[in-house]
mmCIF file of C-alpha atoms and ligand atoms in Angstrom:
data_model
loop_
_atom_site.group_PDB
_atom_site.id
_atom_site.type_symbol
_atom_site.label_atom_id
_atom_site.label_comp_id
_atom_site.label_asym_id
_atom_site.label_seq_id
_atom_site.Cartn_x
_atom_site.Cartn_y
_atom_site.Cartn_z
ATOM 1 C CA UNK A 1 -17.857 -2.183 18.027
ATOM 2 C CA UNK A 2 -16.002 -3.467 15.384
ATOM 3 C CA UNK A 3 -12.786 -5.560 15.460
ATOM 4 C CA UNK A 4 -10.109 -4.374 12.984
ATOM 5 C CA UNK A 5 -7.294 -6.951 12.297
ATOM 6 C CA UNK A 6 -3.711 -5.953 11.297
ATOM 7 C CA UNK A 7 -0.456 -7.528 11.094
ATOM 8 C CA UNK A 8 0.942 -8.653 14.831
ATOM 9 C CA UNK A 9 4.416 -8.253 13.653
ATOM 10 C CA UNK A 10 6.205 -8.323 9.773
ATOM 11 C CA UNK A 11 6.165 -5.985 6.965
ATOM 12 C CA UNK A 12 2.843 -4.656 7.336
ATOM 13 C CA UNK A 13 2.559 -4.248 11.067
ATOM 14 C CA UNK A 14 4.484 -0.690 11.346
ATOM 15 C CA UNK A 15 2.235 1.218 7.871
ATOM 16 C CA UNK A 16 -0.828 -0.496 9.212
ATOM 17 C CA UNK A 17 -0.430 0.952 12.993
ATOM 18 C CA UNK A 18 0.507 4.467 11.848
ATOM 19 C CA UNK A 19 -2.254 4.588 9.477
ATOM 20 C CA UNK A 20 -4.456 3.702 11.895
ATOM 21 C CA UNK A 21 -3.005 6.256 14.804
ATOM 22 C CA UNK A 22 -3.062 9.203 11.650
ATOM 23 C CA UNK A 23 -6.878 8.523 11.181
ATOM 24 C CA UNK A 24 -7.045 9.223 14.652
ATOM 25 C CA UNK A 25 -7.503 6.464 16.121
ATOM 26 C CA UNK A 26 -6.169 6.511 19.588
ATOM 27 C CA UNK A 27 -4.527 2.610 19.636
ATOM 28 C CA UNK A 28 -3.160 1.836 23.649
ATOM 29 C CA UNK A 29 -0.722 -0.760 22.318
ATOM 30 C CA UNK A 30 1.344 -2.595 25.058
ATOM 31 C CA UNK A 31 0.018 -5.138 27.713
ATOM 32 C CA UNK A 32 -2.049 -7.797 25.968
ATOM 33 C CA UNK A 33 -0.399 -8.388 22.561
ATOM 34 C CA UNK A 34 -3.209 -9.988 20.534
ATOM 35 C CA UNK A 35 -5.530 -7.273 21.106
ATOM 36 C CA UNK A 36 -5.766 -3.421 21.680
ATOM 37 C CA UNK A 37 -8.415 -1.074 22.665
ATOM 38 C CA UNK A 38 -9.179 2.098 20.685
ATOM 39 C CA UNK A 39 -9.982 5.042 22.889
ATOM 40 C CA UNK A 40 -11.930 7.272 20.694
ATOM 41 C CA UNK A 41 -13.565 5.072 18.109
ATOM 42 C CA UNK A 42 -15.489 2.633 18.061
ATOM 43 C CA UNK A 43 -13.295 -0.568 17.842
ATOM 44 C CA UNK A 44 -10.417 -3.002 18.712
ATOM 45 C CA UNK A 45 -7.736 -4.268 17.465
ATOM 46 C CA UNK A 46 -6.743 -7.902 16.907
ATOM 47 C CA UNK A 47 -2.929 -8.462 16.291
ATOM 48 C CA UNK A 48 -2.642 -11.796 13.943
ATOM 49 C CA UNK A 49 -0.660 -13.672 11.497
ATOM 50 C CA UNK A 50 -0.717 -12.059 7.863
ATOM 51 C CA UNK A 51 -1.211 -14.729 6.560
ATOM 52 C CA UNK A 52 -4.066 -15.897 9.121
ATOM 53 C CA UNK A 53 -5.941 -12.753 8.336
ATOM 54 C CA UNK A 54 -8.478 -13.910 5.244
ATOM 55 C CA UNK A 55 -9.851 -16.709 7.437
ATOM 56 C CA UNK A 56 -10.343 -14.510 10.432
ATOM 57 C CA UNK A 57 -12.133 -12.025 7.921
ATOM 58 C CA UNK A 58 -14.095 -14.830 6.272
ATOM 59 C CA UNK A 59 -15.388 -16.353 9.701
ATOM 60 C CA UNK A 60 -16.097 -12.717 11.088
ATOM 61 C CA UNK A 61 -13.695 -13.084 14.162
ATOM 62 C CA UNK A 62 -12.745 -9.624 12.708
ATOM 63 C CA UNK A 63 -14.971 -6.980 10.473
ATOM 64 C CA UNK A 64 -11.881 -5.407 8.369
ATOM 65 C CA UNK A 65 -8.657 -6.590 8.250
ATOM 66 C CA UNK A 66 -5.405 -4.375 6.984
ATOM 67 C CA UNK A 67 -3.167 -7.049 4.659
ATOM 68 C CA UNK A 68 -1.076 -7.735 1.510
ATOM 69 C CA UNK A 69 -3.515 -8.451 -1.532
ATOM 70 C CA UNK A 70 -1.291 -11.544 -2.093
ATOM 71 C CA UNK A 71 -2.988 -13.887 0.764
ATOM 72 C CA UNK A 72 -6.538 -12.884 0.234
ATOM 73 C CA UNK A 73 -6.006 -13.906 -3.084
ATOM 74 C CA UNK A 74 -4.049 -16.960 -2.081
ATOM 75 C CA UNK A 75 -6.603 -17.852 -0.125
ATOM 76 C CA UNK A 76 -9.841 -17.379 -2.486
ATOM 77 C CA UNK A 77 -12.104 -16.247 0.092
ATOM 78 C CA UNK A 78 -15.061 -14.036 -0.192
ATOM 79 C CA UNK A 79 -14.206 -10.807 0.890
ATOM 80 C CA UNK A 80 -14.767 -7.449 0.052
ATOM 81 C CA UNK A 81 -11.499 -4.848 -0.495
ATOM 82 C CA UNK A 82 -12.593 -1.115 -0.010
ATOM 83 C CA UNK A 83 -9.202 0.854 -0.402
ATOM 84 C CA UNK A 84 -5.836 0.031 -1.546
ATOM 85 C CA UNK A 85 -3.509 1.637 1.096
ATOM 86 C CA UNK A 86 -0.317 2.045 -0.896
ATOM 87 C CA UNK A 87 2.165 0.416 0.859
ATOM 88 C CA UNK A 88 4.360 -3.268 1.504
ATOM 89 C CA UNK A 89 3.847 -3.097 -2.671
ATOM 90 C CA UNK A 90 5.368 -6.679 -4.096
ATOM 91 C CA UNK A 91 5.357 -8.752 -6.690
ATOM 92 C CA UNK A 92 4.310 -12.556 -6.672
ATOM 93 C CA UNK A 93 6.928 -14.004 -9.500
ATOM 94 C CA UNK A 94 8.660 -16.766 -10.773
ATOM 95 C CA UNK A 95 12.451 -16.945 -10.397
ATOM 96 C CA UNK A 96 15.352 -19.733 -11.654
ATOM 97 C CA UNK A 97 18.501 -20.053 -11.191
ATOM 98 C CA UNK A 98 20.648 -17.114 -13.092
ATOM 99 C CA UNK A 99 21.803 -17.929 -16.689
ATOM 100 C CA UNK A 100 18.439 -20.267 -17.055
ATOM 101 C CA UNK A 101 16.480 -19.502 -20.334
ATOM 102 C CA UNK A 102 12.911 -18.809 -20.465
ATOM 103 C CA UNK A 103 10.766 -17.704 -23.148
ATOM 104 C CA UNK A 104 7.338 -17.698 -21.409
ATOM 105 C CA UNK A 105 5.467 -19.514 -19.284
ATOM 106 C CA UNK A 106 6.005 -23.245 -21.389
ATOM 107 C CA UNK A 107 9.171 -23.043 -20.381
ATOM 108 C CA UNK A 108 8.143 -24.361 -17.292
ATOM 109 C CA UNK A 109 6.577 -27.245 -18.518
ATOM 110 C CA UNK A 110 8.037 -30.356 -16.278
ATOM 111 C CA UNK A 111 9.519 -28.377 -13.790
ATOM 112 C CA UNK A 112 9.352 -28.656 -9.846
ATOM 113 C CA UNK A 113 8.314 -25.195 -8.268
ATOM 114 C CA UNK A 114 8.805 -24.497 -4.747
ATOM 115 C CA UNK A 115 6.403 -22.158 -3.853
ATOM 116 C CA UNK A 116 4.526 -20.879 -0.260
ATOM 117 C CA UNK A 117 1.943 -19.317 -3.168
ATOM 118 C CA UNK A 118 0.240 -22.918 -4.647
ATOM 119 C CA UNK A 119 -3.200 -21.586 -5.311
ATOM 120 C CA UNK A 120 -2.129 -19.068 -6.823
ATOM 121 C CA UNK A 121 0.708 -20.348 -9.007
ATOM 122 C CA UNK A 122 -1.532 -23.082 -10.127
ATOM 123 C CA UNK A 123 -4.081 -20.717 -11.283
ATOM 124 C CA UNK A 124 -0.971 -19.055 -13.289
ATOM 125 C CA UNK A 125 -0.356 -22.482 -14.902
ATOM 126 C CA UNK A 126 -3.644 -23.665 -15.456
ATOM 127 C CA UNK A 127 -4.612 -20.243 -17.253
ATOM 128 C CA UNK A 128 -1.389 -21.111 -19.801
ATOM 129 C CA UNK A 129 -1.899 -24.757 -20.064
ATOM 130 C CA UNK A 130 1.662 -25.304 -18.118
ATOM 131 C CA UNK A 131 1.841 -28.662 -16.040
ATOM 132 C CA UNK A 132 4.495 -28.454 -13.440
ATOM 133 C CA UNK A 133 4.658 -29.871 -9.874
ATOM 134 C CA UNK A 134 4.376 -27.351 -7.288
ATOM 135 C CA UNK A 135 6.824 -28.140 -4.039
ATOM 136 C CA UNK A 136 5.094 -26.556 -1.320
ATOM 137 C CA UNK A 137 7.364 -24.756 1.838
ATOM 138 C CA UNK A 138 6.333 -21.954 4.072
ATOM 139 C CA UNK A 139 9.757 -20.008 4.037
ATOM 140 C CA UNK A 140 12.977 -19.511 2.476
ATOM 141 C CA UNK A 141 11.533 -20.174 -0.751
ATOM 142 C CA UNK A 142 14.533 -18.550 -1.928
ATOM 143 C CA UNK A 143 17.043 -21.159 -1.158
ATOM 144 C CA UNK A 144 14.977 -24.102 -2.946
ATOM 145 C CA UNK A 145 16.938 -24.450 -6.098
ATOM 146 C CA UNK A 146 20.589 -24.190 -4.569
ATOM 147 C CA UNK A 147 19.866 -27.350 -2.556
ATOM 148 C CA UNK A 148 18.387 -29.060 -5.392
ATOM 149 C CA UNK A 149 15.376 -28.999 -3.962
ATOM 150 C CA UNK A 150 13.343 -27.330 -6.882
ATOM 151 C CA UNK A 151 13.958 -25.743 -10.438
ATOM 152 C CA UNK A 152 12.379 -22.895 -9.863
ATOM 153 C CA UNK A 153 10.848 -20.937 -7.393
ATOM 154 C CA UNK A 154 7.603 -18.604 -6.802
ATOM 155 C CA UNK A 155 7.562 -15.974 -4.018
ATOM 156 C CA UNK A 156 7.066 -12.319 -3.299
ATOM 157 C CA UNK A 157 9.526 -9.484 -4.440
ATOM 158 C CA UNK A 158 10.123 -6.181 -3.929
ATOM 159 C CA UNK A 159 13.626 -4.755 -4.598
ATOM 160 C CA UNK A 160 14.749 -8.302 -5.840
ATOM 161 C CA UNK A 161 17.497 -8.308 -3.741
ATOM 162 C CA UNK A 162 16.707 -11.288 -1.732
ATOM 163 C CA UNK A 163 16.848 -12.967 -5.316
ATOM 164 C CA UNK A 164 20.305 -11.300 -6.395
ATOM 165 C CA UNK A 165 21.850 -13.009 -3.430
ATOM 166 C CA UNK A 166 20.598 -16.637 -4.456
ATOM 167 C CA UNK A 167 21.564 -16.288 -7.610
ATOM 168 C CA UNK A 168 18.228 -16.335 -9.123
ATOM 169 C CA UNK A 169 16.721 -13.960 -11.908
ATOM 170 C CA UNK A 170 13.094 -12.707 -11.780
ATOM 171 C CA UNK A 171 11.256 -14.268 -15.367
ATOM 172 C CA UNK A 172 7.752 -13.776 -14.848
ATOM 173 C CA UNK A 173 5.700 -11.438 -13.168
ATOM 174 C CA UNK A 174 2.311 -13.413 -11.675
ATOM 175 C CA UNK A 175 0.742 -10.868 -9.320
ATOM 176 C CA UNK A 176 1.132 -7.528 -8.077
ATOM 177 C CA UNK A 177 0.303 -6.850 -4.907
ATOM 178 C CA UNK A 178 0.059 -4.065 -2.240
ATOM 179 C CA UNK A 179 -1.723 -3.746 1.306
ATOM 180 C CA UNK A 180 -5.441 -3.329 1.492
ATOM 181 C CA UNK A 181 -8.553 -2.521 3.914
ATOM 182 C CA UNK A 182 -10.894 -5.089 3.356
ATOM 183 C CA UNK A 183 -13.793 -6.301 4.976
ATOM 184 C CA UNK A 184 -16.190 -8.981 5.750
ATOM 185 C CA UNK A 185 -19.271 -8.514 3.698
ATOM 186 C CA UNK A 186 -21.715 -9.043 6.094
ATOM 187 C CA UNK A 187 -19.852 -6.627 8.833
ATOM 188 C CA UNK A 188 -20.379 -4.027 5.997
ATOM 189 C CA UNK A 189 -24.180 -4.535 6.488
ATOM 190 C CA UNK A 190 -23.651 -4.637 10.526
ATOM 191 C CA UNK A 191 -21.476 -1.975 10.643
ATOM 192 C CA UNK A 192 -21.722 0.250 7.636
ATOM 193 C CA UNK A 193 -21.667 3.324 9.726
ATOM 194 C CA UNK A 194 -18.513 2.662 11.444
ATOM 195 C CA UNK A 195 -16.630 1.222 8.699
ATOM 196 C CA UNK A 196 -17.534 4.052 6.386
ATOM 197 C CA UNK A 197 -16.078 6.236 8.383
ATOM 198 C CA UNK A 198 -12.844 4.177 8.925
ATOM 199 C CA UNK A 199 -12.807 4.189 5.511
ATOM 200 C CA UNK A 200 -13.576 7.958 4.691
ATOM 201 C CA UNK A 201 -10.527 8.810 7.591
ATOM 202 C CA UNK A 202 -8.261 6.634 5.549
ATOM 203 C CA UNK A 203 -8.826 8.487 2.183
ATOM 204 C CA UNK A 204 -8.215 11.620 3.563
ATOM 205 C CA UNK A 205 -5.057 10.219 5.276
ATOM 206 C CA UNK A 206 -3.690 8.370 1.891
ATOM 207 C CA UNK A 207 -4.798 11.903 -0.342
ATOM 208 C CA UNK A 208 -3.002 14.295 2.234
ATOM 209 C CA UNK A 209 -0.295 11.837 2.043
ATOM 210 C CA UNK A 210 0.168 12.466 -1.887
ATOM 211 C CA UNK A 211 0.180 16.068 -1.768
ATOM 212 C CA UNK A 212 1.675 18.945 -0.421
ATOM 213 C CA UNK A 213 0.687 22.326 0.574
ATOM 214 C CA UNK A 214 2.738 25.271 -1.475
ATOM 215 C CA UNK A 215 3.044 28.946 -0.424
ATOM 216 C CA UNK A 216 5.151 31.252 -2.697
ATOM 217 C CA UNK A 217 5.968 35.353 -3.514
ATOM 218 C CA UNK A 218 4.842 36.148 -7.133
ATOM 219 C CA UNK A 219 4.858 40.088 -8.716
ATOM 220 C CA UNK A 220 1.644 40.901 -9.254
ATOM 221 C CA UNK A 221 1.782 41.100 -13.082
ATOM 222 C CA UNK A 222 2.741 37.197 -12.600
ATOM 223 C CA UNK A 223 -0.244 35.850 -10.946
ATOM 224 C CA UNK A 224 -2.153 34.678 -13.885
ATOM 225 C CA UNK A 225 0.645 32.784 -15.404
ATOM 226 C CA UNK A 226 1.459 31.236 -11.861
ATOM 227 C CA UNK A 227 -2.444 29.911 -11.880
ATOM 228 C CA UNK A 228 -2.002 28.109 -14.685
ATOM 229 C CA UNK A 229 0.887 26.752 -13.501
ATOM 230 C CA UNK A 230 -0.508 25.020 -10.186
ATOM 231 C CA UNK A 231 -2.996 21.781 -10.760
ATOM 232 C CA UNK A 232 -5.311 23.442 -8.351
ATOM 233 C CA UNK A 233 -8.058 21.703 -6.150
ATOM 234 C CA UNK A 234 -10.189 24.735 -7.139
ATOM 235 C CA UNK A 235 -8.254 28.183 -7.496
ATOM 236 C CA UNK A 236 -5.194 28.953 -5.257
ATOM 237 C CA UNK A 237 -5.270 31.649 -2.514
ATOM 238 C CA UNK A 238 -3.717 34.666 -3.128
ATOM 239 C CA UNK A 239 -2.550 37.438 -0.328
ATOM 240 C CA UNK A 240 -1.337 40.804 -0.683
ATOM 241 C CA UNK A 241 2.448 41.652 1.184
ATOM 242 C CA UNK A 242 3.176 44.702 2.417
ATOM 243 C CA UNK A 243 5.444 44.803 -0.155
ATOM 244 C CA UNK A 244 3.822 46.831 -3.144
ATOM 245 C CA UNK A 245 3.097 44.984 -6.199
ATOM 246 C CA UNK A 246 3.715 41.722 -4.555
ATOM 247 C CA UNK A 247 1.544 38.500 -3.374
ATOM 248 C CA UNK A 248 1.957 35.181 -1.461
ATOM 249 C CA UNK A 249 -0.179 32.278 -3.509
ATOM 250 C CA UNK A 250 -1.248 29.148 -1.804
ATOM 251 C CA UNK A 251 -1.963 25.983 -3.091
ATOM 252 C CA UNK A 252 -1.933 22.263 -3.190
ATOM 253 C CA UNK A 253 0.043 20.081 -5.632
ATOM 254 C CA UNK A 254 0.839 16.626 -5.908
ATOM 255 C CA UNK A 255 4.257 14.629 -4.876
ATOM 256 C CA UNK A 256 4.144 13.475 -8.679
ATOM 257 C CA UNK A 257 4.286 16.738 -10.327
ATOM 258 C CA UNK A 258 5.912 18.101 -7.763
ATOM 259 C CA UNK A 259 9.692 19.349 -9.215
ATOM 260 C CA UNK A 260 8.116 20.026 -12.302
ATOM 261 C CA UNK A 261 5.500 22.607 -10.823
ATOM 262 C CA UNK A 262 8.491 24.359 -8.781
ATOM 263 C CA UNK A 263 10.814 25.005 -11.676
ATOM 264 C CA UNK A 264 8.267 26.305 -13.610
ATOM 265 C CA UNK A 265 6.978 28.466 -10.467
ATOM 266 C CA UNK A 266 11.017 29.515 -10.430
ATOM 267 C CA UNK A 267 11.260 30.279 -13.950
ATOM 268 C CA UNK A 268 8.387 32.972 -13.977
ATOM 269 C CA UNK A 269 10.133 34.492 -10.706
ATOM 270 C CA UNK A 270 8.542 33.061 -7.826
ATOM 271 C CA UNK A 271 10.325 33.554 -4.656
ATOM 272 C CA UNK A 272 10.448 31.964 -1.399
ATOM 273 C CA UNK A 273 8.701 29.112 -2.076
ATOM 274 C CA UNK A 274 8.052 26.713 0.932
ATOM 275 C CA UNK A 275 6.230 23.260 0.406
ATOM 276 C CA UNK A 276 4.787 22.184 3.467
ATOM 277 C CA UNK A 277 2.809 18.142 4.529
ATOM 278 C CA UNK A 278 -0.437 18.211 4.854
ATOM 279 C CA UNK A 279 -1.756 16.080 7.532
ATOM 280 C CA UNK A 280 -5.535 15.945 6.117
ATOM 281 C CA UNK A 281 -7.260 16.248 3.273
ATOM 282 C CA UNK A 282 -10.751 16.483 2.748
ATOM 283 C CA UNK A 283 -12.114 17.176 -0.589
HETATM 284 P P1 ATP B 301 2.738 -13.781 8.636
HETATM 285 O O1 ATP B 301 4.099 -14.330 8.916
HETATM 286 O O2 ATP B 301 2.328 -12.610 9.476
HETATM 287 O O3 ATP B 301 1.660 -14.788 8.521
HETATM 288 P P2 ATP B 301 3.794 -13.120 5.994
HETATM 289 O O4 ATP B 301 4.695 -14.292 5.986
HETATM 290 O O5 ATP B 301 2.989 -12.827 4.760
HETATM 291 O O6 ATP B 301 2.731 -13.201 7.139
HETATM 292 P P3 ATP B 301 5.650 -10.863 5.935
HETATM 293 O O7 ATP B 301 6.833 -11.529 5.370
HETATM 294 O O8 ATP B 301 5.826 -9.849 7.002
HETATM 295 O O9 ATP B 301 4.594 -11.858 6.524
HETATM 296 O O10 ATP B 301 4.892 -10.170 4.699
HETATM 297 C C1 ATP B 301 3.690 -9.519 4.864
HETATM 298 C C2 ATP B 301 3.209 -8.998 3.532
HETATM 299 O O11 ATP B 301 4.062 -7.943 3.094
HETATM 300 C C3 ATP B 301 3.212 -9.987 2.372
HETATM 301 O O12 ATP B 301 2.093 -10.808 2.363
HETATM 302 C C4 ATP B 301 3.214 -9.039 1.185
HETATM 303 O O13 ATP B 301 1.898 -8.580 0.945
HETATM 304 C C5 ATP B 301 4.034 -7.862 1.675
HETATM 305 N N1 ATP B 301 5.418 -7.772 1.100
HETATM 306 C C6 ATP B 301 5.943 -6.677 0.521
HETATM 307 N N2 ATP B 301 7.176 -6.873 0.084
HETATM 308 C C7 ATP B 301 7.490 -8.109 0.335
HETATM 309 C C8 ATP B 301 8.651 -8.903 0.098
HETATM 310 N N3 ATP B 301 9.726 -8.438 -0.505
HETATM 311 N N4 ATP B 301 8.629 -10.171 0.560
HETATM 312 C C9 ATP B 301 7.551 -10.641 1.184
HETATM 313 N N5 ATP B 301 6.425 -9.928 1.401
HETATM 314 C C10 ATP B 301 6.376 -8.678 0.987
HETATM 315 MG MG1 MG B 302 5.915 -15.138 7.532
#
């Protein structure tokens, strides 16, 4: 059995639950909080502190953890990532105080940089030859500066607005980040079987996720132009109506070419086109 850790509570616990419960897994959440069973697969869940998570990978207390990129890379420890999942995407950057001029990373020569990020940010520095003394706080990095605390600041972002209302300005990007599946190398030897097929459930979850299934009435004469339209897994379906000298095509197309591929579909005079989720997708 093998123990899969994810978030107890935070950004990442909600994605990381449902995309465990849409690879089937079969989570009885509830009663004990630190741990779950999993009816139909072969594991359990551990609930625990994001930012606890590398540790517990790195000592094998769990065999695949789901957590932001950020803290195993904050942390430095030898693990192994096998997907990127997509979601809680951030940014690890350097903010100061609105209206403060910076023209690259010297301009932080001297300065005091409250950060909850100090392996990382030193890396930054050392990498551009910047010395600058790094404050260290676990939260509410945000409000360093206005108590005079710091100069500058260090901490994750996403729609900046967290920044906006401290009056700071995002300068420098340091890391981009997103959740990930990752694993402890020697559970990958243990448990190869199982954690493949974790894994191979997740990729069809994220793929379905990016596409959509389309279903549309062409005129005959227009099926070969509304081929080349679709970016086809192989070659869409096509279905007689009743109606003479008409068809229904099927086919799968991605979110990002999405409104493109329908006004195109439009323009040649398809009709009735539905675009449906796909829940699945094996290819
Ligand atoms: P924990 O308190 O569980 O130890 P944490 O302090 O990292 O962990 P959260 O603030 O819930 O907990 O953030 C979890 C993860 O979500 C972060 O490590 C990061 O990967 C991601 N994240 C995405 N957007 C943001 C954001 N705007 N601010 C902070 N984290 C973000
Ligand atoms: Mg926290």
């Amino acid at each position: 059995m093998i123990k899969i850790a994810i978030q107890k509570s935070g950004r990442l616990y909600e994605d990381s639950l449902r995309l465990l419960k849409d690879c089937g897994l079969s989570i009885e959440d509830g009663l004990d909080t630190l741990k779950a069973e999993v009816r139909n697969f072969n594991a359990e869940i551990l609930f625990l502190r994001n930012s606890d998570i590398p540790q517990y990978l790195e000592d094998g207390v769990a065999d695949v953890a789901i957590l932001g990129e950020n803290v195993l890379i904050e942390k430095g420890v030898n693990i192994e990532i096998v997907e990127r999942l997509g979601f809680s995407k951030c940014r690890l950057s350097v903010a100061m105080p609105k209206g403060n001029e910076y023209d690259g990373p010297q301009s932080l020569e001297g300065l005091k940089i409250a950060t909850s990020y100090p392996k990382t940010l030193q890396g930054f520095l050392d990498e551009n030859g910047v010395t600058a003394s790094i404050h260290l706080i676990s939260g509410s990095v945000e409000i360093a500066p206005n108590i005079g605390l710091a100069h500058a600041i260090c901490d994750l972002v996403s729609s900046g607005s967290t920044l906006f209302k401290n009056g700071l300005e995002e300068k420098q990007i340091i890391l981009k980040s997103e959740a990930v599946l990752a694993v402890n190398k020697k559970s990958l030897v243990q448990f190869g079987d199982i954690i493949n097929e974790l894994s191979f459930r997740i990729n069809a979850v994220l793929k379905a996720r990016k596409n959509k299934y389309i279903l549309f009435n062409v005129p005959n004469e227009k099926i070969a132009e509304a081929s080349k339209i679709l970016p086809v897994l192989k070659s869409p379906t096509v279905l007689p109506l009743i109606e003479e000298g008409w068809s229904s095509m099927h086919s799968v197309i991605s979110d990002d070419d999405f409104w493109d591929v329908i006004a195109r579909l439009k323009a040649i005079g398809a009709e009735g086109i539905l675009v449906v989720p796909i829940e699945k997708m094996v290819v």
